[in-house]
Amino acid sequence: MTLYDSLLDWRQEHDLDFLLKASRMREKSLKTISDTRTTVGEFFNCKRENVALINNFSTGLNMLLEGLDNKQKVLLLENDYPSVDWPFASRGFPITYTTIDAHLEENIRNAVKKENISILALSIVQWQNGIKIDLDFLKELKKEFPDLLIIADGTQFLGTTNFDFESSAIDVLGASAYKWLLAGYGN
């Protein structure tokens, strides 16, 4: 990954300021964090209080799973990005996998129904082949299974098109912002 020049310049200046005057940067940093939560909420039509700023998707998902009952049945996609499935597997959640193929949405619906799934976790866009889940399908699925918790990794998706969180069926959306959101490292 290469940072673009203006971001690299900003990063170097910021890091130097932090080393030289960290205690004076605290107040400015808290305001920046607050303003960023507001901006992210506006950008994706999400309530500000529902925005958590984390260093990457993996950290956020791992923190979230610490608060969930690991006896809930989880549906994952075969060969999804490892940071989507590893946190569930490492905590002993009962996992069912479904195939990513031309019948992806049908596969998901059938597995949720047959296996009594509580949590669906997936990348919106698959990292290996670019297959994108139909967001309208997720709305239909949520209507059919309103208690289904849908957790999505938007790393490969956010920034490629407009996205309205409030009108989506997704309950938890996380992303590492280094990709299409062009945020640099650590976001």
Coordinates of C-alpha atoms in Angstrom, one line a residue:
M1 CA 0.0 0.0 0.0
T2 CA 1.3 3.4 -0.9
L3 CA 0.0 6.6 0.7
Y4 CA -0.6 9.5 -1.6
D5 CA 1.8 12.5 -1.2
S6 CA -0.4 14.9 0.7
L7 CA -1.5 12.2 3.2
L8 CA 2.1 11.2 3.7
D9 CA 3.1 14.8 4.4
W10 CA 0.3 15.2 6.8
R11 CA 1.1 12.0 8.6
Q12 CA 4.8 12.9 9.0
E13 CA 3.9 16.4 10.4
H14 CA 1.2 14.8 12.8
D15 CA 3.7 12.2 14.1
L16 CA 6.3 14.9 14.7
D17 CA 3.8 17.1 16.5
F18 CA 2.7 14.1 18.6
L19 CA 6.3 13.4 19.7
L20 CA 7.1 17.0 20.5
K21 CA 3.9 18.2 22.2
A22 CA 1.6 15.2 22.9
S23 CA 0.0 16.6 26.0
R24 CA -1.1 19.8 24.2
M25 CA -2.6 17.7 21.4
R26 CA -5.0 15.9 23.6
E27 CA -7.8 18.5 23.5
K28 CA -7.4 19.0 19.7
S29 CA -7.5 15.2 19.3
L30 CA -10.7 14.8 21.3
K31 CA -12.4 17.4 19.1
T32 CA -11.1 15.7 15.9
I33 CA -12.5 12.4 17.1
S34 CA -15.8 13.9 17.8
D35 CA -15.9 15.8 14.5
T36 CA -14.9 12.7 12.7
R37 CA -17.7 10.6 14.2
T38 CA -20.2 13.3 13.1
T39 CA -18.8 13.4 9.5
V40 CA -18.8 9.6 9.2
G41 CA -22.4 9.5 10.4
E42 CA -23.4 12.1 7.9
F43 CA -21.5 10.4 5.1
F44 CA -23.2 7.0 5.6
N45 CA -26.5 8.3 7.0
C46 CA -25.9 6.8 10.4
K47 CA -26.6 8.3 13.8
R48 CA -23.4 9.8 15.3
E49 CA -23.9 7.9 18.5
N50 CA -23.7 4.6 16.5
V51 CA -20.3 5.4 15.0
A52 CA -17.3 3.9 16.7
L53 CA -13.8 4.9 15.4
I54 CA -11.4 1.9 15.6
N55 CA -8.1 1.2 14.0
N56 CA -9.4 -1.5 11.6
F57 CA -12.3 -4.0 11.0
S58 CA -10.5 -6.9 12.7
T59 CA -10.2 -5.0 16.0
G60 CA -13.8 -3.8 15.9
L61 CA -15.2 -7.3 15.2
N62 CA -13.1 -8.9 17.9
M63 CA -14.3 -6.3 20.4
L64 CA -18.0 -6.8 19.3
L65 CA -17.8 -10.6 19.7
E66 CA -16.6 -10.3 23.3
G67 CA -20.1 -9.0 24.1
L68 CA -22.0 -11.8 22.2
D69 CA -23.0 -15.2 23.4
N70 CA -20.7 -17.7 21.6
K71 CA -23.5 -20.3 21.6
Q72 CA -25.3 -18.4 18.8
K73 CA -25.2 -20.1 15.4
V74 CA -23.2 -18.2 12.8
L75 CA -23.4 -18.4 9.0
L76 CA -20.2 -17.5 7.2
L77 CA -19.2 -17.6 3.5
E78 CA -16.6 -20.1 2.4
N79 CA -13.3 -18.3 1.6
D80 CA -14.4 -15.0 2.9
Y81 CA -11.7 -12.7 4.2
P82 CA -10.0 -14.4 7.2
S83 CA -10.6 -11.5 9.6
V84 CA -14.4 -12.2 9.1
D85 CA -14.4 -15.8 10.0
W86 CA -11.4 -16.3 12.3
P87 CA -12.9 -14.3 15.3
F88 CA -16.0 -16.5 15.3
A89 CA -14.0 -19.8 15.0
S90 CA -11.4 -18.8 17.6
R91 CA -14.2 -18.2 20.2
G92 CA -16.0 -21.5 19.5
F93 CA -19.1 -20.2 17.9
P94 CA -21.0 -23.0 16.1
I95 CA -20.4 -22.1 12.4
T96 CA -22.1 -23.1 9.2
Y97 CA -20.4 -22.2 5.9
T98 CA -22.2 -21.6 2.6
T99 CA -20.8 -21.5 -0.9
I100 CA -20.0 -18.3 -2.8
D101 CA -21.4 -19.1 -6.3
A102 CA -24.1 -18.0 -8.7
H103 CA -26.7 -18.9 -6.1
L104 CA -25.1 -17.0 -3.2
E105 CA -28.3 -15.3 -1.9
E106 CA -30.3 -18.5 -2.2
N107 CA -27.6 -20.4 -0.4
I108 CA -27.7 -17.9 2.4
R109 CA -31.5 -17.9 2.8
N110 CA -31.6 -21.7 2.8
A111 CA -28.8 -22.0 5.4
V112 CA -30.4 -19.4 7.7
K113 CA -33.7 -21.2 7.5
K114 CA -32.4 -24.8 7.8
E115 CA -29.7 -24.2 10.4
N116 CA -31.6 -21.7 12.6
I117 CA -28.8 -19.1 12.2
S118 CA -28.6 -16.2 14.6
I119 CA -25.8 -14.3 13.1
L120 CA -24.8 -13.8 9.4
A121 CA -21.3 -12.3 9.0
L122 CA -19.9 -11.6 5.6
S123 CA -17.9 -9.2 3.5
I124 CA -20.1 -7.1 1.2
V125 CA -17.6 -7.5 -1.6
Q126 CA -15.5 -10.6 -1.7
W127 CA -11.7 -9.9 -1.6
Q128 CA -10.8 -12.8 -3.9
N129 CA -13.2 -12.4 -6.8
G130 CA -15.1 -9.1 -6.3
I131 CA -18.5 -10.8 -5.9
K132 CA -20.9 -8.3 -4.2
I133 CA -23.8 -9.4 -2.0
D134 CA -27.1 -8.0 -3.1
L135 CA -28.0 -5.4 -0.5
D136 CA -31.7 -5.6 -1.4
F137 CA -31.5 -9.3 -0.7
L138 CA -30.3 -8.5 2.8
K139 CA -33.4 -6.4 3.3
E140 CA -35.6 -9.2 2.2
L141 CA -33.7 -11.6 4.4
K142 CA -34.1 -9.3 7.4
K143 CA -37.8 -9.0 6.8
E144 CA -38.1 -12.8 6.7
F145 CA -35.8 -13.3 9.8
P146 CA -36.0 -10.0 11.8
D147 CA -34.0 -11.3 14.7
L148 CA -31.0 -12.2 12.4
L149 CA -28.0 -10.1 13.3
I150 CA -26.2 -9.1 10.1
I151 CA -22.6 -8.1 10.5
A152 CA -20.8 -6.9 7.4
D153 CA -17.2 -6.0 6.5
G154 CA -17.4 -3.0 4.2
T155 CA -13.6 -2.7 3.6
Q156 CA -13.8 -3.7 -0.1
F157 CA -17.1 -1.8 -0.5
L158 CA -17.4 1.5 1.3
G159 CA -16.3 4.4 -0.9
T160 CA -17.2 2.6 -4.2
T161 CA -20.8 3.8 -4.3
N162 CA -23.3 5.7 -2.1
F163 CA -24.4 3.8 0.9
D164 CA -27.2 4.6 3.4
F165 CA -26.7 2.6 6.6
E166 CA -30.1 3.5 8.1
S167 CA -32.0 2.1 5.1
S168 CA -29.9 -1.0 4.9
A169 CA -30.6 -4.3 6.7
I170 CA -27.1 -4.4 8.1
D171 CA -26.9 -4.2 11.9
V172 CA -23.2 -3.8 12.3
L173 CA -21.0 -2.5 9.5
G174 CA -17.3 -2.2 10.0
A175 CA -14.4 -1.3 7.6
S176 CA -10.7 -0.8 7.5
A177 CA -10.7 2.6 5.8
Y178 CA -7.3 2.3 4.1
K179 CA -9.0 0.9 0.9
W180 CA -11.4 3.0 -1.1
L181 CA -12.0 5.5 1.7
L182 CA -8.3 6.5 1.2
A183 CA -7.7 7.0 5.0
G184 CA -4.1 5.7 5.2
Y185 CA -2.9 3.2 7.8
G186 CA -4.5 2.7 11.2
N187 CA -8.0 3.6 10.3

